[in-house]
mmCIF file of C-alpha atoms in Angstrom:
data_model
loop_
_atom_site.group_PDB
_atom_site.id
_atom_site.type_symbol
_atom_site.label_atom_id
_atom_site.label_comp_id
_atom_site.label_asym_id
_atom_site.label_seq_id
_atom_site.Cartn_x
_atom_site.Cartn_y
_atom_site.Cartn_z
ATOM 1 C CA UNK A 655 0.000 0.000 0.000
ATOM 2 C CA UNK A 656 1.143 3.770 -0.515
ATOM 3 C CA UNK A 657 1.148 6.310 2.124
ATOM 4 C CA UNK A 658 0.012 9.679 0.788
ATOM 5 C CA UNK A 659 -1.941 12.898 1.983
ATOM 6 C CA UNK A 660 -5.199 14.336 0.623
ATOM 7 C CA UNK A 661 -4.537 17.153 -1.388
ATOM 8 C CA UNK A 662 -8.311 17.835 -2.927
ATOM 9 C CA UNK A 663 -11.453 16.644 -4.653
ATOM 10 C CA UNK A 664 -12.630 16.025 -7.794
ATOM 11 C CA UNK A 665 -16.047 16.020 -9.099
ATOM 12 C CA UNK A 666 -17.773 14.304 -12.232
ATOM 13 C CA UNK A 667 -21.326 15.066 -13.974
ATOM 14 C CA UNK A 668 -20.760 12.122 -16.892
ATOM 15 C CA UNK A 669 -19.291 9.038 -15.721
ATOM 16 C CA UNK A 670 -19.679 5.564 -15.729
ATOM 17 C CA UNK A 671 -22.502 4.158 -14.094
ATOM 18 C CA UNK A 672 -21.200 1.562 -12.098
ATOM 19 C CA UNK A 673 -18.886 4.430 -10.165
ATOM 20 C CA UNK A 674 -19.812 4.424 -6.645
ATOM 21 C CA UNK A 675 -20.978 7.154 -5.250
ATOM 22 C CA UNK A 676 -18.320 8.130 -2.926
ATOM 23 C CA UNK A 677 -15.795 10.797 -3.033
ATOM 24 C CA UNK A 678 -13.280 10.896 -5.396
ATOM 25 C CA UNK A 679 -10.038 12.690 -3.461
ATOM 26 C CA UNK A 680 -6.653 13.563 -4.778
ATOM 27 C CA UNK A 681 -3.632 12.071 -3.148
ATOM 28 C CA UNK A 682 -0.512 13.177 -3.189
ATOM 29 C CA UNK A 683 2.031 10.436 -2.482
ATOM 30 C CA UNK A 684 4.959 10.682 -0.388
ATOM 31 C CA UNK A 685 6.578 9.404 -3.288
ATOM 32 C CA UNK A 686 5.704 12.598 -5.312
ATOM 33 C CA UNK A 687 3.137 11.118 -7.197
ATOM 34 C CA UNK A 688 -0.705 12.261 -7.727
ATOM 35 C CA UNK A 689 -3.865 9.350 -7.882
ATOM 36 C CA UNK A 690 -7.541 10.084 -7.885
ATOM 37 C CA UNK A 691 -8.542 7.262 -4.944
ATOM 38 C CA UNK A 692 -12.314 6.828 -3.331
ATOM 39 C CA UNK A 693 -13.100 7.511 -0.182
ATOM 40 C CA UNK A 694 -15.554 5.744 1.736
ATOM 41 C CA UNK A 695 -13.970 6.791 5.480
ATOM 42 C CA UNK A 696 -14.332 10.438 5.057
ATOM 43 C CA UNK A 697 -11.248 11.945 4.731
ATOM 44 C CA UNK A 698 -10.406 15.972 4.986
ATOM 45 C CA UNK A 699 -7.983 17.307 2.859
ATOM 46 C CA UNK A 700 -4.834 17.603 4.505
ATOM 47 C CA UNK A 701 -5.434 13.875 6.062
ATOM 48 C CA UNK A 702 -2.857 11.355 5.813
ATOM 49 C CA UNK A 703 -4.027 7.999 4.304
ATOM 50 C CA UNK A 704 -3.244 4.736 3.209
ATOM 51 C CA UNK A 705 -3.900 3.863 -0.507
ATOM 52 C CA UNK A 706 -4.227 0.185 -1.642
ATOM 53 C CA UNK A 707 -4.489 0.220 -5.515
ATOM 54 C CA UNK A 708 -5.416 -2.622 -8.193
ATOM 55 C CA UNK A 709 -8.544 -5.019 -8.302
ATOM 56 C CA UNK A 710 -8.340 -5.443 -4.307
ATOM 57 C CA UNK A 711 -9.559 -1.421 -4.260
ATOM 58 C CA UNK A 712 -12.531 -2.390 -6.772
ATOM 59 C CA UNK A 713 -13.268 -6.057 -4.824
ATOM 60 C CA UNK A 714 -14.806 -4.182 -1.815
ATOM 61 C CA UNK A 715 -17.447 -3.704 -4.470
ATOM 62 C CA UNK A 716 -18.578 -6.850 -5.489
ATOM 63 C CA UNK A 717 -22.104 -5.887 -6.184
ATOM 64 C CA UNK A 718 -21.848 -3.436 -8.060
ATOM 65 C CA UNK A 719 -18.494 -3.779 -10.284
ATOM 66 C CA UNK A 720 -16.465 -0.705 -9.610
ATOM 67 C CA UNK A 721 -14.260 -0.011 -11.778
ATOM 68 C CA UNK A 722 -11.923 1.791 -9.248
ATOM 69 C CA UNK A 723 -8.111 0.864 -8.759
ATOM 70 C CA UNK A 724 -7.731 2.965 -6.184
ATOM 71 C CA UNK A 725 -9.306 3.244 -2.745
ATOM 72 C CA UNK A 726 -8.449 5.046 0.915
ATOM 73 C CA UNK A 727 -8.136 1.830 3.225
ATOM 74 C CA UNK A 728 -7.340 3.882 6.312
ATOM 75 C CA UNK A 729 -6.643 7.314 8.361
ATOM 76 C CA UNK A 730 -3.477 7.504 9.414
ATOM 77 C CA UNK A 731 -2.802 8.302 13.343
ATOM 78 C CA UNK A 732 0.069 11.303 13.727
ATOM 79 C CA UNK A 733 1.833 12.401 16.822
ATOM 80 C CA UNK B 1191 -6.957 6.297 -10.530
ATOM 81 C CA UNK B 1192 -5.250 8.485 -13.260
ATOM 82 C CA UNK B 1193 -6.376 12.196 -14.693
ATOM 83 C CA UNK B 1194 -5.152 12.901 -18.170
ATOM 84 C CA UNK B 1195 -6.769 14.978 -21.146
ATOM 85 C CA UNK B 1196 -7.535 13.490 -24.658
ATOM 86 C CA UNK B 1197 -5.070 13.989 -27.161
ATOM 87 C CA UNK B 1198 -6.012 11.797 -30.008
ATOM 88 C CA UNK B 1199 -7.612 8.691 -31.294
ATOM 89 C CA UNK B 1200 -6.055 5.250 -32.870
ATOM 90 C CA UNK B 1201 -7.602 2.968 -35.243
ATOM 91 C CA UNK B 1202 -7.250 -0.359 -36.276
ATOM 92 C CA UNK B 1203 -8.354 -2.700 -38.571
ATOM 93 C CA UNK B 1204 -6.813 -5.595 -38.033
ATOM 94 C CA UNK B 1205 -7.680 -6.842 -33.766
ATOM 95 C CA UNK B 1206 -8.873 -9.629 -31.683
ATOM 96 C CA UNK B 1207 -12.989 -10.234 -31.950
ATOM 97 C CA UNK B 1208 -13.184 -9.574 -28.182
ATOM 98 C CA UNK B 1209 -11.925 -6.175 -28.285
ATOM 99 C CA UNK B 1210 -15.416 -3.777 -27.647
ATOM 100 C CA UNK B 1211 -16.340 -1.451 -30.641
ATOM 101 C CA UNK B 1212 -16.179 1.900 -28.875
ATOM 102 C CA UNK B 1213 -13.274 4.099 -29.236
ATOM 103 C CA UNK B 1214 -9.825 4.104 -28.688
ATOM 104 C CA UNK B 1215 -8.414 6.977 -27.232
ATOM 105 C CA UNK B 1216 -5.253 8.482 -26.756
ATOM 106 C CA UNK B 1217 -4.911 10.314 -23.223
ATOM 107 C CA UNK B 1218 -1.812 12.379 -22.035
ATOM 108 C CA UNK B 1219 -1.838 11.828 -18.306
ATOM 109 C CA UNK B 1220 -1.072 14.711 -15.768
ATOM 110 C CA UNK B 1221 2.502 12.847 -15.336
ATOM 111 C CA UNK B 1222 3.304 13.238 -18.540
ATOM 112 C CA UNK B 1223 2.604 9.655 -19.951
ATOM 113 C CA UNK B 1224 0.724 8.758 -23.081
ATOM 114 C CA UNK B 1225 -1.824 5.316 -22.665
ATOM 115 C CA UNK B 1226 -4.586 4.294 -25.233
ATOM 116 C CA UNK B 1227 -7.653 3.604 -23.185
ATOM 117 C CA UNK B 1228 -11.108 2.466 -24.217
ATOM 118 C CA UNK B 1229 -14.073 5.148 -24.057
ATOM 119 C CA UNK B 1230 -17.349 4.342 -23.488
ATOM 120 C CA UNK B 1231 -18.835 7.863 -22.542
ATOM 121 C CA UNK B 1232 -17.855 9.961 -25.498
ATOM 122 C CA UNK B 1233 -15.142 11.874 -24.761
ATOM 123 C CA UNK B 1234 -13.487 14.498 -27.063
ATOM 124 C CA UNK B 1235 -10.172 15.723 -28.066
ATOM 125 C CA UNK B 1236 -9.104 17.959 -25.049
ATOM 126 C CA UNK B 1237 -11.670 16.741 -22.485
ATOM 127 C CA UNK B 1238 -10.158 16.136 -19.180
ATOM 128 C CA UNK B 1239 -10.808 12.621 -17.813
ATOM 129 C CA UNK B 1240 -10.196 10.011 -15.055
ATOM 130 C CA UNK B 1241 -8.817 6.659 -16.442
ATOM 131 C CA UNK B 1242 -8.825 3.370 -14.635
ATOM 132 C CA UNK B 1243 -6.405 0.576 -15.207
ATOM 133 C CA UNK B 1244 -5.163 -3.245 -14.631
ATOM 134 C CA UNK B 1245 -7.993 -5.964 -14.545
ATOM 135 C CA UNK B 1246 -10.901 -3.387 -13.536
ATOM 136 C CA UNK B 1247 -11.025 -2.222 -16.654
ATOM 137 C CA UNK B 1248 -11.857 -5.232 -18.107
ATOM 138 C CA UNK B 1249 -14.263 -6.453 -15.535
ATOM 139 C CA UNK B 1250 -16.912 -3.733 -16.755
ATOM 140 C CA UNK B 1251 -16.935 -5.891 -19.810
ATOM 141 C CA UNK B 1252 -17.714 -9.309 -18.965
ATOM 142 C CA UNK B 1253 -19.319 -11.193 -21.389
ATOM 143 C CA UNK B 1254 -17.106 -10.177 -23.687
ATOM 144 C CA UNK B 1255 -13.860 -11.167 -22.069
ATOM 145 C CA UNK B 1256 -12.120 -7.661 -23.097
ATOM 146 C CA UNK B 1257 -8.863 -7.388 -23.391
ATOM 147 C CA UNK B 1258 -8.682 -4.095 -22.538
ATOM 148 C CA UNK B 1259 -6.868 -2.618 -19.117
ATOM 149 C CA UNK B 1260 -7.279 0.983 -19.503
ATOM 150 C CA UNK B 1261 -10.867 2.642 -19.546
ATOM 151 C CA UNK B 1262 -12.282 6.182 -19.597
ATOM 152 C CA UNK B 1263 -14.502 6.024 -16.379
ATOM 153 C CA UNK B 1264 -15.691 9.879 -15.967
ATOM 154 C CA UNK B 1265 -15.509 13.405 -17.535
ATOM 155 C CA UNK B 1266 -13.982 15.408 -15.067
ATOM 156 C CA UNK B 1267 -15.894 18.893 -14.218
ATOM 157 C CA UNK B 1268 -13.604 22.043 -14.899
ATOM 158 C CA UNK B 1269 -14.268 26.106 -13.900
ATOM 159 C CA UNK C 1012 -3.110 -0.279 -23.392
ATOM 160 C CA UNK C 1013 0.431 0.811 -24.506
ATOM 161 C CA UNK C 1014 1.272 1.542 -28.204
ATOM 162 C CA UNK C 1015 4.615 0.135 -29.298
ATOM 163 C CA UNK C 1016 6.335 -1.187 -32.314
ATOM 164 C CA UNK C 1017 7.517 -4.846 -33.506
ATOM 165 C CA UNK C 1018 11.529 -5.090 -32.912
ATOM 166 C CA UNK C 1019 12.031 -8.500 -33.120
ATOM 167 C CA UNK C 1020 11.234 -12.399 -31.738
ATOM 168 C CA UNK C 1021 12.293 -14.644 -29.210
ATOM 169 C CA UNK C 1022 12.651 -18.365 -29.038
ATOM 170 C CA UNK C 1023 12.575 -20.856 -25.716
ATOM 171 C CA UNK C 1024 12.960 -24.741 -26.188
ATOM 172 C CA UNK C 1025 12.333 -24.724 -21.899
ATOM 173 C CA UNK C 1026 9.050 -23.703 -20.708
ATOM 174 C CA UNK C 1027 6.020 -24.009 -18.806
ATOM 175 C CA UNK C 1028 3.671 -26.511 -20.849
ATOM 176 C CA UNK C 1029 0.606 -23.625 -20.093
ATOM 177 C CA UNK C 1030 2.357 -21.522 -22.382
ATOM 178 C CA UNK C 1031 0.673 -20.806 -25.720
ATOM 179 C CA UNK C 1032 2.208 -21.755 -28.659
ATOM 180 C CA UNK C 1033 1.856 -18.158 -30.627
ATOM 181 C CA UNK C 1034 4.891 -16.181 -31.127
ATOM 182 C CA UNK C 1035 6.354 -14.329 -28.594
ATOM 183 C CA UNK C 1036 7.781 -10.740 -29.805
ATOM 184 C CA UNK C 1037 9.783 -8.266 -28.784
ATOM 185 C CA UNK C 1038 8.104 -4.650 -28.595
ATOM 186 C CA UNK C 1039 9.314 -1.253 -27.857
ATOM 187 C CA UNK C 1040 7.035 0.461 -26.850
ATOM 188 C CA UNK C 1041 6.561 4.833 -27.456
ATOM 189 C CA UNK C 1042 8.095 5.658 -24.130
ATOM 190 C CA UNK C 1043 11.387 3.601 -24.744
ATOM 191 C CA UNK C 1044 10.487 0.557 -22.427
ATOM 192 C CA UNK C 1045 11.043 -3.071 -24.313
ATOM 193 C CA UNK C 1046 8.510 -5.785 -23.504
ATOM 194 C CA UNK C 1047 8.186 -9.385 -24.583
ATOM 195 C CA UNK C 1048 4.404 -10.015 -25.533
ATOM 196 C CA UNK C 1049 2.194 -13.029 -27.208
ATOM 197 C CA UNK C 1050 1.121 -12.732 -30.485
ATOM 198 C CA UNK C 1051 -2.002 -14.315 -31.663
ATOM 199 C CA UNK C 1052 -2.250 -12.185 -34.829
ATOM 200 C CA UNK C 1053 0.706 -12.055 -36.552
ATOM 201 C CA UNK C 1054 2.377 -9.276 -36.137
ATOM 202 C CA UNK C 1055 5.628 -8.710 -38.145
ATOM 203 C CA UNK C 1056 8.750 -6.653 -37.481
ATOM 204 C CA UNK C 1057 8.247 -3.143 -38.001
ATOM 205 C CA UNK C 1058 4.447 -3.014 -37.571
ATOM 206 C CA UNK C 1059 2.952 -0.657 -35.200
ATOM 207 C CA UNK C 1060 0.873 -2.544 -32.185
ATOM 208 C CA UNK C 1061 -1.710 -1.950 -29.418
ATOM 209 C CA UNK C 1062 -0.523 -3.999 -26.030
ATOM 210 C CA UNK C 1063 -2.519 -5.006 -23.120
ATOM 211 C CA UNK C 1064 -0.862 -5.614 -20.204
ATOM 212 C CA UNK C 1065 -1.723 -7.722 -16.704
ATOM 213 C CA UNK C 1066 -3.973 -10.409 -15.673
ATOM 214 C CA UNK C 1067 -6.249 -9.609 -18.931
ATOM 215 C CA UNK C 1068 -4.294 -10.621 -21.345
ATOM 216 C CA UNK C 1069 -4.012 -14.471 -19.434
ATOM 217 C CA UNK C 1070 -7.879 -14.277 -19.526
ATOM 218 C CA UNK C 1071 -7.968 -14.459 -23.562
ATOM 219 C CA UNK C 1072 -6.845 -18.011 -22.563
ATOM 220 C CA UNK C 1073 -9.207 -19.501 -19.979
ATOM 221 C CA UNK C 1074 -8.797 -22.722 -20.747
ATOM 222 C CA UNK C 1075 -5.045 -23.087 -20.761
ATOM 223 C CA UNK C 1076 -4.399 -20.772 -17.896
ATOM 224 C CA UNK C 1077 -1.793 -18.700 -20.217
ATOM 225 C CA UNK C 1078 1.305 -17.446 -17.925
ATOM 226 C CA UNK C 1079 1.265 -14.223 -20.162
ATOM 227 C CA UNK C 1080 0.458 -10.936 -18.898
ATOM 228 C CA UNK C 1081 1.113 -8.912 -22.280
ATOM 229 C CA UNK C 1082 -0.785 -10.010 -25.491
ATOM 230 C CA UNK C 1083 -1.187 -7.985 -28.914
ATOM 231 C CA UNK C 1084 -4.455 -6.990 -28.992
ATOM 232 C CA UNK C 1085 -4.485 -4.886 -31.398
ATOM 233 C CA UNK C 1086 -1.948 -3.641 -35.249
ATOM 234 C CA UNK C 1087 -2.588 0.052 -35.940
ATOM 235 C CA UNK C 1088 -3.744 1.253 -39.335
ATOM 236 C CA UNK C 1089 -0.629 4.208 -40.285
ATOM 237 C CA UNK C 1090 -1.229 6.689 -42.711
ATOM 238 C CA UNK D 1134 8.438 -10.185 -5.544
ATOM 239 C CA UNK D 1135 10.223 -7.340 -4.141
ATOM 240 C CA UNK D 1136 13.104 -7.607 -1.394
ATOM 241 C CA UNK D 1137 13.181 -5.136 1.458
ATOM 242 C CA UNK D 1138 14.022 -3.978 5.227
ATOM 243 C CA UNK D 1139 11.301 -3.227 7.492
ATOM 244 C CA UNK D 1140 12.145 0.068 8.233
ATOM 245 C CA UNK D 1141 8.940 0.918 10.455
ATOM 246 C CA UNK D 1142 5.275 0.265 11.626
ATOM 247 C CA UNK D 1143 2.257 2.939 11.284
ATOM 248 C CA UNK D 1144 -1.365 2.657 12.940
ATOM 249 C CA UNK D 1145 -4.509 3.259 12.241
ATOM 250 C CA UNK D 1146 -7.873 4.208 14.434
ATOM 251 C CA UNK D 1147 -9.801 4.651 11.635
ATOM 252 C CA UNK D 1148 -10.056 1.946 8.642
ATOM 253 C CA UNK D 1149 -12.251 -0.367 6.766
ATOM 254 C CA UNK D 1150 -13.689 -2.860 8.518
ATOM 255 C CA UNK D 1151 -12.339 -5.893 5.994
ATOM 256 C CA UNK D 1152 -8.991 -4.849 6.812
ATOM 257 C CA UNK D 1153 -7.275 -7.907 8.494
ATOM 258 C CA UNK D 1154 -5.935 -7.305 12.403
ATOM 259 C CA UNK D 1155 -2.268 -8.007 11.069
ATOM 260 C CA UNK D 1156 0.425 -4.797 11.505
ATOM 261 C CA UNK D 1157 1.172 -2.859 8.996
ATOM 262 C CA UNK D 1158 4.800 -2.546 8.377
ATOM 263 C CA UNK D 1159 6.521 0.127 6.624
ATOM 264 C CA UNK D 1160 9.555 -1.269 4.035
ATOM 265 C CA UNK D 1161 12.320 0.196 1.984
ATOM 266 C CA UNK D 1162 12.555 -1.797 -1.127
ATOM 267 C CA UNK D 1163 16.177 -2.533 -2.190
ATOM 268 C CA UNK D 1164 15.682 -0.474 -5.076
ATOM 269 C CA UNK D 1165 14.644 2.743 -2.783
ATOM 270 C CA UNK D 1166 11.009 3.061 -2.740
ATOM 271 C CA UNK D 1167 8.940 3.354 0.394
ATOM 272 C CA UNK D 1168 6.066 0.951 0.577
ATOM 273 C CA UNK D 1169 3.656 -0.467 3.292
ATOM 274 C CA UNK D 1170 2.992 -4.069 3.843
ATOM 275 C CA UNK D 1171 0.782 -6.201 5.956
ATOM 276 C CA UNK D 1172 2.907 -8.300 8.005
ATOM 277 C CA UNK D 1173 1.430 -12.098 9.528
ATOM 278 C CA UNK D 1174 4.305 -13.443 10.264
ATOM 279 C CA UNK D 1175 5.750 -11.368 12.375
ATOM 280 C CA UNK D 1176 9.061 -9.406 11.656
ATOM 281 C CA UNK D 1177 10.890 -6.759 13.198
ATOM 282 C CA UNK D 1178 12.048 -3.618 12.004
ATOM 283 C CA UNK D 1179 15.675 -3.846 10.481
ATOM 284 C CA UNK D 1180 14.803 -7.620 9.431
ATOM 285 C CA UNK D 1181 15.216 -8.314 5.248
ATOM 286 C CA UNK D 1182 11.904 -9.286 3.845
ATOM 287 C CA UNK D 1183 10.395 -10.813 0.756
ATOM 288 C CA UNK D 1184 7.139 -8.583 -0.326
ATOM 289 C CA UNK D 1185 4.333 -9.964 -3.040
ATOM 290 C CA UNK D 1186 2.077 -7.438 -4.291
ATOM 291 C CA UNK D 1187 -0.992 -6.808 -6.280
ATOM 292 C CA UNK D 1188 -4.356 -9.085 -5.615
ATOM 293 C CA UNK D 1189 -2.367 -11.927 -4.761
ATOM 294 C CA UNK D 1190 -1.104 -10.342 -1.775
ATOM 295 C CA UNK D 1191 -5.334 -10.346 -0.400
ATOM 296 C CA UNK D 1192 -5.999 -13.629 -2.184
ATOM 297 C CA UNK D 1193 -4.361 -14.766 0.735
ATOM 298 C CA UNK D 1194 -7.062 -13.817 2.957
ATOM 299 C CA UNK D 1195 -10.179 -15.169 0.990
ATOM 300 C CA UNK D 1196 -12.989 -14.795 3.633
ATOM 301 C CA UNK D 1197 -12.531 -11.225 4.450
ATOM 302 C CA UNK D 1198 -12.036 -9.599 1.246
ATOM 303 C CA UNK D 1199 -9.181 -8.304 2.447
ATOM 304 C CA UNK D 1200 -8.237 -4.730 0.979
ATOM 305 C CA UNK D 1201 -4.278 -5.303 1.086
ATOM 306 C CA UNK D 1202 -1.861 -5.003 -2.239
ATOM 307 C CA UNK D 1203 1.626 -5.780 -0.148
ATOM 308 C CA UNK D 1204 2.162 -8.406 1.983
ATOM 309 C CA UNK D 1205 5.575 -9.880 3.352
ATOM 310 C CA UNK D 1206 5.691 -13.536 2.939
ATOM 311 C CA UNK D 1207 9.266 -14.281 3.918
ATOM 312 C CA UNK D 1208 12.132 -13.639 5.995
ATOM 313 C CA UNK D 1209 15.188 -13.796 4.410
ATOM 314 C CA UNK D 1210 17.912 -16.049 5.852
ATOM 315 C CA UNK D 1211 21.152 -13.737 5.976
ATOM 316 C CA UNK D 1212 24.681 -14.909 6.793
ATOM 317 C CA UNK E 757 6.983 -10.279 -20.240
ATOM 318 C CA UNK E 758 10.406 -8.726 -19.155
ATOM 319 C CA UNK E 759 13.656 -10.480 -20.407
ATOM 320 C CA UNK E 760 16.151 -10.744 -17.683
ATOM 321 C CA UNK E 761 19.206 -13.027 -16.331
ATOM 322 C CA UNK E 762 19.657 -14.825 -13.274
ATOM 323 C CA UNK E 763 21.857 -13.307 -10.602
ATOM 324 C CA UNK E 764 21.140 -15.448 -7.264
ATOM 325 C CA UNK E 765 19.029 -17.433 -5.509
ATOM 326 C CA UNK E 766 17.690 -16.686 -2.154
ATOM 327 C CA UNK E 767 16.732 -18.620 1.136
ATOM 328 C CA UNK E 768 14.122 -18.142 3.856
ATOM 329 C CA UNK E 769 13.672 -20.111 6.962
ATOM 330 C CA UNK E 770 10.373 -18.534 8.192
ATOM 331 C CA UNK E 771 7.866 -18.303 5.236
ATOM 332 C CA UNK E 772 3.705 -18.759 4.224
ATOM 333 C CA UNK E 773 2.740 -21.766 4.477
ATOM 334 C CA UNK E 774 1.558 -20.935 0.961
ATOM 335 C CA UNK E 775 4.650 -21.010 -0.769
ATOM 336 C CA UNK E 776 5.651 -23.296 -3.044
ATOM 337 C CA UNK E 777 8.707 -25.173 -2.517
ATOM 338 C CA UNK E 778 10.498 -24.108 -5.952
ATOM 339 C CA UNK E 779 13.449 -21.948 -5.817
ATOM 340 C CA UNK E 780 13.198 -18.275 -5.525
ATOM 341 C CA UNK E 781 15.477 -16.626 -7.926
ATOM 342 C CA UNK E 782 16.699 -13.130 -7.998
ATOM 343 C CA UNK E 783 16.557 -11.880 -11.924
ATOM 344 C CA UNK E 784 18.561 -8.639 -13.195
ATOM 345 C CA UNK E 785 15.858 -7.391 -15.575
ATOM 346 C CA UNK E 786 17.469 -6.384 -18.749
ATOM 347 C CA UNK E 787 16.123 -2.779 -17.780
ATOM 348 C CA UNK E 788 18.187 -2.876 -14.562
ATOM 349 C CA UNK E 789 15.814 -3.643 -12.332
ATOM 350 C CA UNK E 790 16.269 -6.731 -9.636
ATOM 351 C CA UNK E 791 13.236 -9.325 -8.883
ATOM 352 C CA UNK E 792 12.607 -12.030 -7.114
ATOM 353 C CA UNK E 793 10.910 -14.747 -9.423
ATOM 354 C CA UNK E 794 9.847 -18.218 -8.079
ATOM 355 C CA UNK E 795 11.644 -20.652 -10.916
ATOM 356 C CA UNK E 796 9.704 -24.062 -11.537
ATOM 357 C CA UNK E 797 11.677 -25.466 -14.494
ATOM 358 C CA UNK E 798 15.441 -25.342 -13.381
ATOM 359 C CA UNK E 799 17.529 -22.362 -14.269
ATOM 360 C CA UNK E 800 20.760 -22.076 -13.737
ATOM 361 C CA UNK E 801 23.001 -18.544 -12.380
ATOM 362 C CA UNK E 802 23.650 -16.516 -15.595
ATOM 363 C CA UNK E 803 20.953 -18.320 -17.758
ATOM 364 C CA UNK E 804 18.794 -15.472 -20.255
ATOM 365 C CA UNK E 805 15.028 -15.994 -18.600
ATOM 366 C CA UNK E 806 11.209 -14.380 -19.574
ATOM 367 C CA UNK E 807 9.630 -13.289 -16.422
ATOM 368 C CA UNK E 808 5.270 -13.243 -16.239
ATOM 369 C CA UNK E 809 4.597 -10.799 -13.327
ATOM 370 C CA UNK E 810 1.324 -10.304 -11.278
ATOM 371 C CA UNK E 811 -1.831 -12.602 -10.501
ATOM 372 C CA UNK E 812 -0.982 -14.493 -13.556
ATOM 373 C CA UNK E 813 2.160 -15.912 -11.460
ATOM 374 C CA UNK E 814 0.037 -16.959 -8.943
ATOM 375 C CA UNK E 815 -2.601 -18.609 -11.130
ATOM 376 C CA UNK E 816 0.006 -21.755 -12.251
ATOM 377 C CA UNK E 817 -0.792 -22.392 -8.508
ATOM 378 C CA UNK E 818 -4.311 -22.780 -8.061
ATOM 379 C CA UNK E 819 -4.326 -25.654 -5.476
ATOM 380 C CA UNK E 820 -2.153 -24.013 -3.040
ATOM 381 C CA UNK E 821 -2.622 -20.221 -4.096
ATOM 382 C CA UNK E 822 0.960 -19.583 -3.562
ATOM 383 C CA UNK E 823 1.368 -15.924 -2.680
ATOM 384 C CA UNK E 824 4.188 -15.172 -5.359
ATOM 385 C CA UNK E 825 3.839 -12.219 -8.055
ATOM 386 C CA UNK E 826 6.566 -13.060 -10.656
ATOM 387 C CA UNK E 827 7.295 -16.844 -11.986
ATOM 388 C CA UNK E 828 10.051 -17.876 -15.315
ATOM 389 C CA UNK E 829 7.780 -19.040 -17.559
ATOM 390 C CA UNK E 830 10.802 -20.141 -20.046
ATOM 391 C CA UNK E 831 14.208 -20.174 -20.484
ATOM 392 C CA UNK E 832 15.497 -18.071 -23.920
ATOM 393 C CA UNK E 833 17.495 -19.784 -26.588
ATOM 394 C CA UNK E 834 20.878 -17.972 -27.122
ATOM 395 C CA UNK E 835 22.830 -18.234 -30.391
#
């Protein structure tokens, strides 16, 4: 999984619909690197979170086929 | 998940039978890589989009067995 | 998918009996990276080709549970 | 798979509910990347590890549908 | 699949249960890059090898579902 901090939001009037309909939040990684996850914890921006990313992100879905490959798995705790 | 604009669009005639009949477009992700993904919602040259990838992709196509692993999954709002 | 082009074949007399028995080429793909992919089409040096990448491209082979995770999908028509 | 040091541990009060009780370590890849990985066998930081990733990694944990894409599932012997 | 050569072999004492009990072999991708591939059909240190990477790897293992991400599908003729 990849460690990263909310960095915004991003919103959609025409998508698929098989989406979910959870947030979509922009991550920035500590690795530099920028991916659109859901959220289904409610996360503020500024959080810092745990990404998982591939089919396991879209498999907490089974009913409805998500076709995510990226979800928020947990809020990290900071000193 | 990826964000990326539409630069283009590829053809082919010559493809496997499982490969869906919608288009194949050409997106320019915010990192600076090019991938051909599969569009399903109509997206245009210049539209910005979110792309999902790997296995999920495919899964929104199951009776077809596609052998896709990049789709077009929403039209991102802009101001 | 990734867009590459043709650069060449390789041979194995020593491997898995899953594997299919279509050619397995050498592509370069646009952003300089060189993968080895199946070939079910016939693809020939030189020619211009759509790849899919990951668990999908196994799946085009249910029944022989294909160790391949690239597969030509797709050769794209060049002006 | 990818060979590492555990370099660390994070927590978590607030997480999906399918995520398994396991820790979750934090690992420096030999190659220099930072990644986090759930851990059932129990390591210790500074110990060399063997990480799998992608859906294999929660195919290992079939009843819970467990949302991990890193696991460690070796210790490497070192002389 | 990436092309690569064999550099080592590693050991581990304290493992899943859901290994197999092939060798795990650490590959020099031809990129540069070092993996650790589980090797079913024999190779030797210094022997030219095709690498299949994600669930695929695991899927020659359905019985056990071995928790390994890369596998040697063949071994590459060399003029």
């Amino acid at each position: 999984m990849i460690l990263g901090r909310v960095t915004g939001q991003i919103w959609s009037s025409r998508k698929l619909d098989t989406m979910p309909s959870a947030a979509l939040l922009e991550v920035k990684t500590d690795a530099g690197a920028v991916i659109i996850t859901l959220d289904t914890i409610g996360c503020a921006v500024g959080e810092k979170v745990l990404v998982t990313t591939g089919s396991v992100a879209a498999a907490q879905f089974p009913d409805i086929r998500a076709p995510i490959d990226a979800l928020i798995i947990a809020s990290i705790d900071e000193e």
